[in-house]
Amino acid sequence: MTHRSIGIMIGISTALLIVAALYLARSIIAPVAFAFFIVALVWPLQRTLQSVLPKLLALFITLAVTIVVLLVLASMTAWGFGRAAQWLMANAARFQALYMNGAEWLEGHGLYAAGTLMETFDVSWLIRFFQSIVTRLNGMVGFAVVTFIYVMLGLLEIDILQRKLMSAEGGATGQRLSKAASEIASKFRRYMVVRSIMSLLTGLAMWGFAAAAGLDLAFAWGVIAFALNYIPFVGPLVAMLLPTLFAVAQFESWQMAVAVFAGINVIQFFSGSYIEPRIAGKALTMSPFIVLFSVFFWAFMWGLPGAFIGVPLVIAALTICDQYDASRPVARLLSGRPPADA
C-alpha cells in the first residue's frame, strides 16, 4: 500500500470520526454554531453601540434586539402553522371524504393497490404533522437559552480575540484566521439580508396570490412561505405543496388545485431563480447540488436547526478553504461560479 493510499484512508477515517462527533455531540456543538452565526450577524450593532455606550449596556441592547426579532419570527411561524392546523381539524371530514372518493376512482380504473393505500389514509396524519411543527418550535426554548449564553460570552470576547489574532502573538496564522473570520461574518450578513428580502417578497406574493385565488388562510400561507423560505429548496417545496393540498379540499376540484400549484410554482421559481441570484451576487454563489446536500445533511445531523444553518456552515467552510493554497481548488470547484470567474 502506497503512502498516498494510506493518507486517503486516514483522511476518510478522520472525516467519518468528525461527522460522528458532530452528530453525537449535537446538543453541545449546534448551539455553539448558532451562537457564532448570530454573533457574526449582530456584531456590527454591538460594535457601534459600545463606541458610544458602556460595553455591558451595549451588550444588553444588542441581546434585547436580537431576542425580540427572533421571538417575532418564531411567533409568526407558530401562528401560521397553528392556523393551518385549526383549519385542517375543522375540515377533517372533507379531507377524509375527498380521499375516499380518490380511492374509489383508483379502484374503478383498476388500481387496486393504490386504492387500498388511499383507504388507509387518516387525516390525523396531517393534524399530527402540523402539531409536531408547533411543538418543535415551542420545544426549542432550551436550545435558544443555551445559544444566547454563548452569544453573550462571544460578544464580550470577540474584540479581545480579534486583537490577539492580529498581534505578533497570533503570527501569520492568526492574521489569516482573522481575515477568514471577517469574510465569513460579511457573507453571513449578506446571506441573511438576501434571504430576508426574498422571504418577505415571497410571503407577500404568496399572500396576494392566495387572496386573489380565493384560498382560505391567505395571510397564513404568506406567513408560512415567509418562514419556510429561510430553508433553501425544502422550505419552498413544502410551502408549495401545503396550499395545493388544502386547495383540493376547499374547492374539491383538481383543476383548481393544479392552478394553485402552478401559480405558487411561478412565484417560487421567479424569486429563487431570477431575483435571488441577482441580489446575492457572486460572493454567495454555490453549486445547487451543494446547497441541497448541505440542507439535507445538516437536517439529518441536527434536525430543524441544522436545515436552517446548513448553508451558512458550508459558506464558512468554503471561505476557509479559499484561504489556503492546498484547499483553494476545492472551494472553487464547489462554488457555482463559471470557470472564468473562479
PDB file of N, CA and C in Angstrom, residues 6-39:
ATOM      1  N   ILE A   6      -2.516   5.357   2.013  1.00  0.00           N
ATOM      2  CA  ILE A   6      -2.640   5.440   3.471  1.00  0.00           C
ATOM      3  C   ILE A   6      -3.177   6.815   3.886  1.00  0.00           C
ATOM      4  N   GLY A   7      -2.666   7.859   3.225  1.00  0.00           N
ATOM      5  CA  GLY A   7      -3.143   9.203   3.535  1.00  0.00           C
ATOM      6  C   GLY A   7      -4.617   9.377   3.226  1.00  0.00           C
ATOM      7  N   ILE A   8      -5.083   8.799   2.100  1.00  0.00           N
ATOM      8  CA  ILE A   8      -6.500   8.884   1.746  1.00  0.00           C
ATOM      9  C   ILE A   8      -7.365   8.165   2.775  1.00  0.00           C
ATOM     10  N   MET A   9      -6.915   6.976   3.187  1.00  0.00           N
ATOM     11  CA  MET A   9      -7.675   6.222   4.184  1.00  0.00           C
ATOM     12  C   MET A   9      -7.736   6.961   5.522  1.00  0.00           C
ATOM     13  N   ILE A  10      -6.613   7.571   5.897  1.00  0.00           N
ATOM     14  CA  ILE A  10      -6.601   8.335   7.147  1.00  0.00           C
ATOM     15  C   ILE A  10      -7.545   9.537   7.040  1.00  0.00           C
ATOM     16  N   GLY A  11      -7.541  10.192   5.869  1.00  0.00           N
ATOM     17  CA  GLY A  11      -8.436  11.321   5.668  1.00  0.00           C
ATOM     18  C   GLY A  11      -9.895  10.922   5.743  1.00  0.00           C
ATOM     19  N   ILE A  12     -10.254   9.810   5.108  1.00  0.00           N
ATOM     20  CA  ILE A  12     -11.643   9.336   5.149  1.00  0.00           C
ATOM     21  C   ILE A  12     -12.043   8.964   6.571  1.00  0.00           C
ATOM     22  N   SER A  13     -11.152   8.262   7.272  1.00  0.00           N
ATOM     23  CA  SER A  13     -11.448   7.868   8.653  1.00  0.00           C
ATOM     24  C   SER A  13     -11.624   9.089   9.549  1.00  0.00           C
ATOM     25  N   THR A  14     -10.764  10.095   9.342  1.00  0.00           N
ATOM     26  CA  THR A  14     -10.878  11.324  10.140  1.00  0.00           C
ATOM     27  C   THR A  14     -12.199  12.029   9.869  1.00  0.00           C
ATOM     28  N   ALA A  15     -12.580  12.090   8.587  1.00  0.00           N
ATOM     29  CA  ALA A  15     -13.849  12.736   8.231  1.00  0.00           C
ATOM     30  C   ALA A  15     -15.030  12.015   8.870  1.00  0.00           C
ATOM     31  N   LEU A  16     -15.024  10.690   8.831  1.00  0.00           N
ATOM     32  CA  LEU A  16     -16.120   9.919   9.435  1.00  0.00           C
ATOM     33  C   LEU A  16     -16.184  10.128  10.945  1.00  0.00           C
ATOM     34  N   LEU A  17     -15.012  10.184  11.586  1.00  0.00           N
ATOM     35  CA  LEU A  17     -14.989  10.424  13.029  1.00  0.00           C
ATOM     36  C   LEU A  17     -15.518  11.821  13.367  1.00  0.00           C
ATOM     37  N   ILE A  18     -15.176  12.804  12.533  1.00  0.00           N
ATOM     38  CA  ILE A  18     -15.668  14.163  12.772  1.00  0.00           C
ATOM     39  C   ILE A  18     -17.190  14.216  12.611  1.00  0.00           C
ATOM     40  N   VAL A  19     -17.712  13.557  11.575  1.00  0.00           N
ATOM     41  CA  VAL A  19     -19.156  13.526  11.361  1.00  0.00           C
ATOM     42  C   VAL A  19     -19.856  12.850  12.536  1.00  0.00           C
ATOM     43  N   ALA A  20     -19.296  11.730  13.003  1.00  0.00           N
ATOM     44  CA  ALA A  20     -19.881  11.026  14.146  1.00  0.00           C
ATOM     45  C   ALA A  20     -19.864  11.903  15.397  1.00  0.00           C
ATOM     46  N   ALA A  21     -18.761  12.628  15.595  1.00  0.00           N
ATOM     47  CA  ALA A  21     -18.669  13.505  16.758  1.00  0.00           C
ATOM     48  C   ALA A  21     -19.679  14.643  16.674  1.00  0.00           C
ATOM     49  N   LEU A  22     -19.848  15.223  15.482  1.00  0.00           N
ATOM     50  CA  LEU A  22     -20.824  16.292  15.315  1.00  0.00           C
ATOM     51  C   LEU A  22     -22.240  15.800  15.580  1.00  0.00           C
ATOM     52  N   TYR A  23     -22.521  14.559  15.206  1.00  0.00           N
ATOM     53  CA  TYR A  23     -23.866  14.000  15.425  1.00  0.00           C
ATOM     54  C   TYR A  23     -24.093  13.674  16.898  1.00  0.00           C
ATOM     55  N   LEU A  24     -23.134  13.001  17.512  1.00  0.00           N
ATOM     56  CA  LEU A  24     -23.308  12.570  18.896  1.00  0.00           C
ATOM     57  C   LEU A  24     -23.280  13.748  19.869  1.00  0.00           C
ATOM     58  N   ALA A  25     -22.507  14.786  19.541  1.00  0.00           N
ATOM     59  CA  ALA A  25     -22.393  15.951  20.423  1.00  0.00           C
ATOM     60  C   ALA A  25     -23.226  17.122  19.917  1.00  0.00           C
ATOM     61  N   ARG A  26     -24.308  16.832  19.178  1.00  0.00           N
ATOM     62  CA  ARG A  26     -25.105  17.899  18.569  1.00  0.00           C
ATOM     63  C   ARG A  26     -25.743  18.820  19.601  1.00  0.00           C
ATOM     64  N   SER A  27     -26.079  18.295  20.769  1.00  0.00           N
ATOM     65  CA  SER A  27     -26.688  19.144  21.794  1.00  0.00           C
ATOM     66  C   SER A  27     -25.718  20.180  22.327  1.00  0.00           C
ATOM     67  N   ILE A  28     -24.417  19.957  22.133  1.00  0.00           N
ATOM     68  CA  ILE A  28     -23.395  20.904  22.583  1.00  0.00           C
ATOM     69  C   ILE A  28     -22.898  21.762  21.430  1.00  0.00           C
ATOM     70  N   ILE A  29     -22.621  21.128  20.291  1.00  0.00           N
ATOM     71  CA  ILE A  29     -21.984  21.831  19.180  1.00  0.00           C
ATOM     72  C   ILE A  29     -22.980  22.703  18.423  1.00  0.00           C
ATOM     73  N   ALA A  30     -24.220  22.224  18.252  1.00  0.00           N
ATOM     74  CA  ALA A  30     -25.207  23.005  17.491  1.00  0.00           C
ATOM     75  C   ALA A  30     -25.452  24.384  18.105  1.00  0.00           C
ATOM     76  N   PRO A  31     -25.638  24.516  19.429  1.00  0.00           N
ATOM     77  CA  PRO A  31     -25.793  25.874  19.986  1.00  0.00           C
ATOM     78  C   PRO A  31     -24.565  26.743  19.775  1.00  0.00           C
ATOM     79  N   VAL A  32     -23.372  26.142  19.816  1.00  0.00           N
ATOM     80  CA  VAL A  32     -22.154  26.923  19.585  1.00  0.00           C
ATOM     81  C   VAL A  32     -22.127  27.441  18.148  1.00  0.00           C
ATOM     82  N   ALA A  33     -22.481  26.577  17.189  1.00  0.00           N
ATOM     83  CA  ALA A  33     -22.514  27.000  15.785  1.00  0.00           C
ATOM     84  C   ALA A  33     -23.520  28.122  15.581  1.00  0.00           C
ATOM     85  N   PHE A  34     -24.693  27.992  16.170  1.00  0.00           N
ATOM     86  CA  PHE A  34     -25.694  29.054  16.050  1.00  0.00           C
ATOM     87  C   PHE A  34     -25.220  30.330  16.728  1.00  0.00           C
ATOM     88  N   ALA A  35     -24.505  30.185  17.845  1.00  0.00           N
ATOM     89  CA  ALA A  35     -24.004  31.364  18.542  1.00  0.00           C
ATOM     90  C   ALA A  35     -23.007  32.124  17.671  1.00  0.00           C
ATOM     91  N   PHE A  36     -22.078  31.410  17.026  1.00  0.00           N
ATOM     92  CA  PHE A  36     -21.139  32.073  16.120  1.00  0.00           C
ATOM     93  C   PHE A  36     -21.881  32.780  14.989  1.00  0.00           C
ATOM     94  N   PHE A  37     -22.904  32.114  14.476  1.00  0.00           N
ATOM     95  CA  PHE A  37     -23.692  32.692  13.383  1.00  0.00           C
ATOM     96  C   PHE A  37     -24.378  33.982  13.827  1.00  0.00           C
ATOM     97  N   ILE A  38     -24.999  33.963  14.998  1.00  0.00           N
ATOM     98  CA  ILE A  38     -25.701  35.141  15.494  1.00  0.00           C
ATOM     99  C   ILE A  38     -24.713  36.255  15.837  1.00  0.00           C
ATOM    100  N   VAL A  39     -23.577  35.894  16.440  1.00  0.00           N
ATOM    101  CA  VAL A  39     -22.560  36.901  16.762  1.00  0.00           C
ATOM    102  C   VAL A  39     -22.088  37.605  15.496  1.00  0.00           C
TER     103      VAL A  39
END
